[in-house]
CSV table of N, CA and C in Angstrom, one decimal:
chain,number,residue,atom,x,y,z
A,829,GLN,N,11.6,1.1,-25.5
A,829,GLN,CA,10.6,2.1,-25.3
A,829,GLN,C,10.7,3.1,-26.5
A,830,VAL,N,9.6,3.4,-27.1
A,830,VAL,CA,9.6,4.3,-28.2
A,830,VAL,C,9.2,5.7,-27.7
A,831,HIS,N,9.9,6.7,-28.3
A,831,HIS,CA,9.6,8.1,-27.9
A,831,HIS,C,9.0,8.8,-29.2
A,832,LEU,N,8.0,9.5,-29.0
A,832,LEU,CA,7.3,10.2,-30.1
A,832,LEU,C,7.5,11.7,-29.9
A,833,ALA,N,8.0,12.4,-30.9
A,833,ALA,CA,8.2,13.8,-30.9
A,833,ALA,C,7.2,14.5,-31.9
A,834,GLU,N,6.3,15.3,-31.4
A,834,GLU,CA,5.4,16.0,-32.3
A,834,GLU,C,5.8,17.4,-32.5
A,835,SER,N,5.5,18.0,-33.6
A,835,SER,CA,5.7,19.4,-33.9
A,835,SER,C,4.6,19.9,-34.8
A,836,GLY,N,4.6,21.2,-34.9
A,836,GLY,CA,3.6,21.9,-35.7
A,836,GLY,C,2.5,22.4,-34.7
A,837,GLY,N,1.3,22.7,-35.3
A,837,GLY,CA,0.2,23.2,-34.5
A,837,GLY,C,0.4,24.7,-34.3
A,838,GLY,N,-0.5,25.2,-33.4
A,838,GLY,CA,-0.5,26.7,-33.2
A,838,GLY,C,-1.9,27.2,-33.4
A,839,SER,N,-1.9,28.6,-33.6
A,839,SER,CA,-3.2,29.3,-33.8
A,839,SER,C,-3.3,29.6,-35.3
A,840,VAL,N,-4.4,29.2,-35.9
A,840,VAL,CA,-4.6,29.4,-37.3
A,840,VAL,C,-6.0,30.0,-37.5
A,841,GLN,N,-6.1,30.7,-38.6
A,841,GLN,CA,-7.4,31.3,-39.0
A,841,GLN,C,-8.2,30.2,-39.7
A,842,ALA,N,-9.5,30.3,-39.5
A,842,ALA,CA,-10.4,29.3,-40.2
A,842,ALA,C,-10.2,29.4,-41.8
A,843,GLY,N,-10.2,28.3,-42.4
A,843,GLY,CA,-9.9,28.2,-43.8
A,843,GLY,C,-8.4,28.0,-44.1
A,844,GLY,N,-7.6,28.1,-43.1
A,844,GLY,CA,-6.1,27.9,-43.3
A,844,GLY,C,-5.8,26.4,-43.2
A,845,SER,N,-4.5,26.2,-43.2
A,845,SER,CA,-4.0,24.8,-43.1
A,845,SER,C,-2.9,24.7,-42.1
A,846,VAL,N,-2.7,23.5,-41.6
A,846,VAL,CA,-1.7,23.3,-40.6
A,846,VAL,C,-1.1,21.9,-40.9
A,847,ARG,N,0.2,21.8,-40.5
A,847,ARG,CA,0.9,20.5,-40.7
A,847,ARG,C,1.5,20.1,-39.4
A,848,LEU,N,1.1,18.9,-38.9
A,848,LEU,CA,1.6,18.4,-37.7
A,848,LEU,C,2.5,17.2,-38.0
A,849,SER,N,3.7,17.1,-37.4
A,849,SER,CA,4.6,16.0,-37.6
A,849,SER,C,4.8,15.2,-36.4
A,850,CYS,N,5.1,14.0,-36.6
A,850,CYS,CA,5.4,13.0,-35.5
A,850,CYS,C,6.5,12.1,-35.9
A,851,THR,N,7.5,12.1,-35.1
A,851,THR,CA,8.7,11.2,-35.4
A,851,THR,C,8.9,10.3,-34.3
A,852,ALA,N,9.1,9.0,-34.6
A,852,ALA,CA,9.3,8.0,-33.6
A,852,ALA,C,10.8,7.7,-33.5
A,853,SER,N,11.2,7.5,-32.3
A,853,SER,CA,12.6,7.1,-32.1
A,853,SER,C,12.6,6.0,-31.0
A,854,GLY,N,13.6,5.2,-31.0
A,854,GLY,CA,13.7,4.1,-30.0
A,854,GLY,C,14.3,2.9,-30.6
A,855,PRO,N,13.9,1.7,-30.2
A,855,PRO,CA,14.4,0.5,-30.7
A,855,PRO,C,14.3,0.4,-32.3
A,856,ALA,N,15.3,-0.1,-32.9
A,856,ALA,CA,15.4,-0.1,-34.4
A,856,ALA,C,14.1,-0.8,-34.9
A,857,ARG,N,13.5,-0.1,-35.8
A,857,ARG,CA,12.3,-0.7,-36.5
A,857,ARG,C,12.2,0.0,-37.8
A,858,SER,N,11.8,-0.8,-38.8
A,858,SER,CA,11.7,-0.2,-40.2
A,858,SER,C,10.4,0.3,-40.5
A,859,ASN,N,9.4,0.1,-39.7
A,859,ASN,CA,8.0,0.5,-40.0
A,859,ASN,C,7.2,0.6,-38.8
A,860,TYR,N,6.6,1.7,-38.6
A,860,TYR,CA,5.7,2.0,-37.4
A,860,TYR,C,4.3,2.1,-37.8
A,861,CYS,N,3.4,1.6,-37.0
A,861,CYS,CA,2.0,1.9,-37.2
A,861,CYS,C,1.7,3.1,-36.3
A,862,MET,N,1.4,4.2,-36.9
A,862,MET,CA,1.2,5.4,-36.2
A,862,MET,C,-0.3,5.9,-36.4
A,863,GLY,N,-0.8,6.6,-35.4
A,863,GLY,CA,-2.1,7.2,-35.5
A,863,GLY,C,-2.1,8.6,-35.0
A,864,TRP,N,-3.0,9.4,-35.6
A,864,TRP,CA,-3.2,10.7,-35.1
A,864,TRP,C,-4.6,10.8,-34.5
A,865,PHE,N,-4.6,11.4,-33.3
A,865,PHE,CA,-5.9,11.5,-32.5
A,865,PHE,C,-6.0,12.9,-32.1
A,866,ARG,N,-7.2,13.3,-31.7
A,866,ARG,CA,-7.4,14.6,-31.2
A,866,ARG,C,-8.5,14.6,-30.1
A,867,GLN,N,-8.3,15.6,-29.2
A,867,GLN,CA,-9.3,15.7,-28.1
A,867,GLN,C,-9.5,17.2,-27.8
A,868,ALA,N,-10.8,17.6,-27.9
A,868,ALA,CA,-11.2,18.9,-27.6
A,868,ALA,C,-11.6,18.9,-26.1
A,869,PRO,N,-11.6,20.1,-25.4
A,869,PRO,CA,-12.1,20.1,-24.1
A,869,PRO,C,-13.5,19.6,-23.9
A,870,GLY,N,-13.7,18.7,-23.0
A,870,GLY,CA,-15.0,18.2,-22.7
A,870,GLY,C,-15.5,17.2,-23.7
A,871,LYS,N,-14.7,16.8,-24.7
A,871,LYS,CA,-15.1,15.8,-25.7
A,871,LYS,C,-14.2,14.6,-25.6
A,872,LYS,N,-14.7,13.5,-26.1
A,872,LYS,CA,-13.9,12.2,-26.1
A,872,LYS,C,-12.8,12.3,-27.2
A,873,ARG,N,-11.8,11.6,-26.9
A,873,ARG,CA,-10.7,11.5,-27.9
A,873,ARG,C,-11.2,10.9,-29.2
A,874,GLU,N,-10.8,11.4,-30.3
A,874,GLU,CA,-11.2,10.9,-31.6
A,874,GLU,C,-10.0,10.6,-32.4
A,875,GLY,N,-10.1,9.4,-33.0
A,875,GLY,CA,-9.0,9.0,-34.0
A,875,GLY,C,-9.3,9.6,-35.3
A,876,VAL,N,-8.3,10.2,-35.9
A,876,VAL,CA,-8.5,10.8,-37.2
A,876,VAL,C,-7.8,10.1,-38.4
A,877,ILE,N,-6.6,9.7,-38.2
A,877,ILE,CA,-5.9,9.0,-39.3
A,877,ILE,C,-4.9,8.0,-38.7
A,878,SER,N,-4.7,6.8,-39.3
A,878,SER,CA,-3.6,5.9,-38.9
A,878,SER,C,-3.0,5.4,-40.2
A,879,ALA,N,-1.8,5.0,-40.1
A,879,ALA,CA,-1.1,4.5,-41.2
A,879,ALA,C,0.3,4.0,-40.8
A,880,TYR,N,0.9,3.1,-41.6
A,880,TYR,CA,2.2,2.7,-41.4
A,880,TYR,C,3.1,3.8,-41.9
A,881,THR,N,4.3,3.9,-41.4
A,881,THR,CA,5.2,5.0,-41.8
A,881,THR,C,5.8,4.5,-43.2
A,882,VAL,N,5.7,3.3,-43.6
A,882,VAL,CA,6.1,2.8,-44.9
A,882,VAL,C,4.9,2.0,-45.5
A,883,GLY,N,4.4,2.5,-46.6
A,883,GLY,CA,3.4,1.8,-47.4
A,883,GLY,C,2.0,1.8,-46.7
A,884,ASP,N,1.1,1.0,-47.2
A,884,ASP,CA,-0.2,0.8,-46.7
A,884,ASP,C,-1.1,2.0,-47.0
A,885,ILE,N,-2.4,1.7,-47.0
A,885,ILE,CA,-3.4,2.7,-47.3
A,885,ILE,C,-3.8,3.2,-45.9
A,886,PRO,N,-3.9,4.5,-45.7
A,886,PRO,CA,-4.2,5.1,-44.4
A,886,PRO,C,-5.7,4.8,-44.1
A,887,ASP,N,-6.0,4.7,-42.8
A,887,ASP,CA,-7.3,4.6,-42.3
A,887,ASP,C,-7.7,6.0,-41.8
A,888,VAL,N,-8.7,6.5,-42.4
A,888,VAL,CA,-9.1,7.9,-42.2
A,888,VAL,C,-10.6,7.9,-41.7
A,889,ALA,N,-10.8,8.7,-40.6
A,889,ALA,CA,-12.1,8.8,-40.0
A,889,ALA,C,-13.0,9.5,-41.1
A,890,ASP,N,-14.2,9.1,-41.1
A,890,ASP,CA,-15.2,9.7,-42.1
A,890,ASP,C,-15.4,11.2,-41.9
A,891,SER,N,-15.3,11.6,-40.6
A,891,SER,CA,-15.6,13.0,-40.3
A,891,SER,C,-14.5,13.9,-40.8
A,892,VAL,N,-13.4,13.4,-41.2
A,892,VAL,CA,-12.3,14.3,-41.7
A,892,VAL,C,-11.8,13.9,-43.1
A,893,LYS,N,-12.4,13.0,-43.7
A,893,LYS,CA,-11.9,12.5,-44.9
A,893,LYS,C,-11.5,13.5,-46.0
A,894,ASP,N,-12.3,14.5,-46.1
A,894,ASP,CA,-12.1,15.5,-47.2
A,894,ASP,C,-11.0,16.5,-46.9
A,895,ARG,N,-10.6,16.6,-45.7
A,895,ARG,CA,-9.7,17.7,-45.3
A,895,ARG,C,-8.4,17.3,-44.7
A,896,PHE,N,-8.3,16.0,-44.3
A,896,PHE,CA,-7.1,15.5,-43.5
A,896,PHE,C,-6.3,14.6,-44.4
A,897,THR,N,-5.1,14.8,-44.6
A,897,THR,CA,-4.2,13.9,-45.4
A,897,THR,C,-2.9,13.7,-44.6
A,898,ILE,N,-2.2,12.7,-45.0
A,898,ILE,CA,-0.9,12.4,-44.4
A,898,ILE,C,0.2,12.4,-45.4
A,899,SER,N,1.4,12.6,-44.9
A,899,SER,CA,2.6,12.3,-45.7
A,899,SER,C,3.5,11.6,-44.7
A,900,ARG,N,4.4,10.8,-45.3
A,900,ARG,CA,5.3,10.0,-44.4
A,900,ARG,C,6.7,9.9,-44.9
A,901,ASP,N,7.6,9.7,-44.0
A,901,ASP,CA,9.0,9.6,-44.3
A,901,ASP,C,9.4,8.3,-43.6
A,902,GLY,N,9.5,7.2,-44.3
A,902,GLY,CA,9.8,6.0,-43.6
A,902,GLY,C,11.2,6.0,-43.1
A,903,ALA,N,12.1,6.6,-43.8
A,903,ALA,CA,13.5,6.7,-43.3
A,903,ALA,C,13.7,7.4,-42.0
A,904,LYS,N,12.8,8.3,-41.7
A,904,LYS,CA,12.8,9.1,-40.5
A,904,LYS,C,11.8,8.6,-39.5
A,905,ASN,N,11.0,7.5,-39.8
A,905,ASN,CA,10.0,7.1,-38.9
A,905,ASN,C,9.0,8.2,-38.6
A,906,SER,N,8.6,8.9,-39.6
A,906,SER,CA,7.8,10.1,-39.4
A,906,SER,C,6.4,10.0,-40.2
A,907,LEU,N,5.4,10.5,-39.5
A,907,LEU,CA,4.1,10.5,-40.2
A,907,LEU,C,3.5,11.9,-39.9
A,908,SER,N,3.3,12.7,-40.9
A,908,SER,CA,2.8,14.0,-40.8
A,908,SER,C,1.3,14.1,-41.2
A,909,LEU,N,0.6,14.9,-40.4
A,909,LEU,CA,-0.8,15.2,-40.7
A,909,LEU,C,-1.0,16.6,-41.2
A,910,GLU,N,-1.6,16.7,-42.3
A,910,GLU,CA,-2.0,18.0,-42.9
A,910,GLU,C,-3.5,18.2,-42.9
A,911,ILE,N,-3.9,19.3,-42.3
A,911,ILE,CA,-5.3,19.6,-42.2
A,911,ILE,C,-5.5,20.9,-43.0
A,912,ASN,N,-6.4,20.7,-44.0
A,912,ASN,CA,-6.8,21.8,-44.8
A,912,ASN,C,-8.1,22.4,-44.5
A,913,ASN,N,-8.4,23.6,-44.9
A,913,ASN,CA,-9.7,24.3,-44.7
A,913,ASN,C,-10.1,24.1,-43.2
A,914,LEU,N,-9.2,24.5,-42.3
A,914,LEU,CA,-9.5,24.4,-40.9
A,914,LEU,C,-10.7,25.1,-40.5
A,915,GLN,N,-11.4,24.4,-39.6
A,915,GLN,CA,-12.7,25.0,-39.0
A,915,GLN,C,-12.5,25.1,-37.5
A,916,PRO,N,-13.3,26.0,-36.9
A,916,PRO,CA,-13.2,26.1,-35.4
A,916,PRO,C,-13.3,24.8,-34.7
A,917,GLU,N,-14.2,23.9,-35.2
A,917,GLU,CA,-14.4,22.7,-34.5
A,917,GLU,C,-13.2,21.7,-34.6
A,918,ASP,N,-12.2,22.1,-35.4
A,918,ASP,CA,-10.9,21.3,-35.4
A,918,ASP,C,-10.0,21.7,-34.3
A,919,SER,N,-10.4,22.7,-33.5
A,919,SER,CA,-9.5,23.1,-32.4
A,919,SER,C,-9.5,22.0,-31.4
A,920,ALA,N,-8.3,21.6,-31.0
A,920,ALA,CA,-8.1,20.4,-30.1
A,920,ALA,C,-6.7,20.2,-29.8
A,921,MET,N,-6.4,19.4,-28.9
A,921,MET,CA,-5.0,18.9,-28.7
A,921,MET,C,-4.9,17.6,-29.6
A,922,TYR,N,-3.9,17.6,-30.4
A,922,TYR,CA,-3.6,16.5,-31.3
A,922,TYR,C,-2.4,15.7,-30.8
A,923,TYR,N,-2.7,14.4,-30.8
A,923,TYR,CA,-1.7,13.5,-30.3
A,923,TYR,C,-1.3,12.5,-31.4
A,924,CYS,N,-0.1,12.1,-31.4
A,924,CYS,CA,0.3,10.9,-32.2
A,924,CYS,C,0.6,9.8,-31.3
A,925,ALA,N,0.4,8.6,-31.8
A,925,ALA,CA,0.6,7.4,-31.0
A,925,ALA,C,1.0,6.3,-31.9
A,926,VAL,N,1.6,5.3,-31.3
A,926,VAL,CA,2.2,4.1,-32.0
A,926,VAL,C,1.6,2.8,-31.5
A,927,ASP,N,1.3,1.9,-32.3
A,927,ASP,CA,0.9,0.6,-32.0
A,927,ASP,C,2.1,-0.3,-32.3
A,928,LEU,N,2.8,-0.8,-31.3
A,928,LEU,CA,4.1,-1.5,-31.5
A,928,LEU,C,3.8,-3.0,-31.9
A,929,ARG,N,2.6,-3.4,-31.8
A,929,ARG,CA,2.3,-4.8,-32.1
A,929,ARG,C,1.0,-4.9,-32.9
A,930,PRO,N,1.0,-4.3,-34.1
A,930,PRO,CA,-0.2,-4.4,-34.9
A,930,PRO,C,-0.4,-5.8,-35.5
A,931,THR,N,-1.5,-6.3,-35.5
A,931,THR,CA,-1.8,-7.7,-35.9
A,931,THR,C,-2.5,-7.7,-37.2
A,932,LEU,N,-3.4,-6.8,-37.4
A,932,LEU,CA,-4.3,-6.8,-38.7
A,932,LEU,C,-4.2,-5.5,-39.3
A,933,GLY,N,-3.1,-5.0,-39.7
A,933,GLY,CA,-3.0,-3.7,-40.3
A,933,GLY,C,-2.9,-2.6,-39.3
A,934,CYS,N,-2.8,-1.4,-39.8
A,934,CYS,CA,-2.7,-0.2,-38.9
A,934,CYS,C,-4.0,0.6,-39.0
A,935,ARG,N,-4.9,0.3,-38.1
A,935,ARG,CA,-6.3,0.9,-38.2
A,935,ARG,C,-6.5,1.7,-36.9
A,936,LEU,N,-7.4,2.7,-37.1
A,936,LEU,CA,-7.7,3.5,-35.9
A,936,LEU,C,-8.2,2.7,-34.7
A,937,SER,N,-8.7,1.5,-35.0
A,937,SER,CA,-9.3,0.7,-33.9
A,937,SER,C,-8.2,-0.1,-33.2
A,938,ASN,N,-6.9,0.0,-33.7
A,938,ASN,CA,-5.8,-0.7,-33.0
A,938,ASN,C,-5.6,-0.2,-31.6
A,939,THR,N,-4.8,-0.9,-30.9
A,939,THR,CA,-4.5,-0.5,-29.5
A,939,THR,C,-3.2,0.2,-29.6
A,940,PHE,N,-3.2,1.5,-29.4
A,940,PHE,CA,-2.0,2.4,-29.5
A,940,PHE,C,-1.5,2.6,-28.0
A,941,SER,N,-0.3,2.1,-27.8
A,941,SER,CA,0.2,2.0,-26.5
A,941,SER,C,1.2,3.1,-26.1
A,942,SER,N,1.8,3.7,-27.1
A,942,SER,CA,2.8,4.8,-26.8
A,942,SER,C,2.3,6.1,-27.4
A,943,TRP,N,2.3,7.1,-26.6
A,943,TRP,CA,1.7,8.4,-27.0
A,943,TRP,C,2.7,9.5,-26.9
A,944,GLY,N,2.5,10.5,-27.8
A,944,GLY,CA,3.3,11.8,-27.7
A,944,GLY,C,2.6,12.7,-26.7
A,945,GLN,N,3.3,13.8,-26.5
A,945,GLN,CA,2.8,14.8,-25.5
A,945,GLN,C,1.7,15.6,-26.0
A,946,GLY,N,1.4,15.6,-27.3
A,946,GLY,CA,0.4,16.4,-27.8
A,946,GLY,C,0.8,17.8,-28.3
A,947,THR,N,0.1,18.3,-29.3
A,947,THR,CA,0.3,19.6,-29.8
A,947,THR,C,-1.0,20.3,-30.1
A,948,GLN,N,-1.1,21.5,-29.6
A,948,GLN,CA,-2.4,22.2,-29.7
A,948,GLN,C,-2.6,22.9,-31.0
A,949,VAL,N,-3.8,22.7,-31.5
A,949,VAL,CA,-4.3,23.5,-32.7
A,949,VAL,C,-5.5,24.3,-32.3
A,950,THR,N,-5.4,25.6,-32.5
A,950,THR,CA,-6.5,26.5,-32.2
A,950,THR,C,-6.9,27.2,-33.4
A,951,VAL,N,-8.2,27.1,-33.8
A,951,VAL,CA,-8.7,27.7,-35.0
A,951,VAL,C,-9.6,28.8,-34.7
A,952,SER,N,-9.3,30.0,-35.2
A,952,SER,CA,-10.2,31.2,-34.9
A,952,SER,C,-11.0,31.5,-36.1
A,953,SER,N,-12.2,31.9,-35.9
A,953,SER,CA,-13.1,32.2,-37.0
A,953,SER,C,-13.0,33.7,-37.4
């Protein structure tokens, strides 16, 4: 069973930046397929970025391509999400998740079976 620990988030002014981190722990594994998702109240969950913790080109949702980036630390099984030029519509609960059996790369369309508890990002105008 993999455990996901998220950190970062909080209240930020519009135009600012935030960095969210997710670290996976559990059975020994050299590479995780991780995804970041968000869900605002009353809205469907939206995938924003997915990538392996080692290598690979991230899969980024078109709606966030210009402002969302990732950094990764394979040794720590960590995938961090950096959001720049935050907008009020970015306010949401952000979750990281892992697909333990990726078959065709690490895409947002994968089936992510293990989820973190989420971290809140609130953007004020």
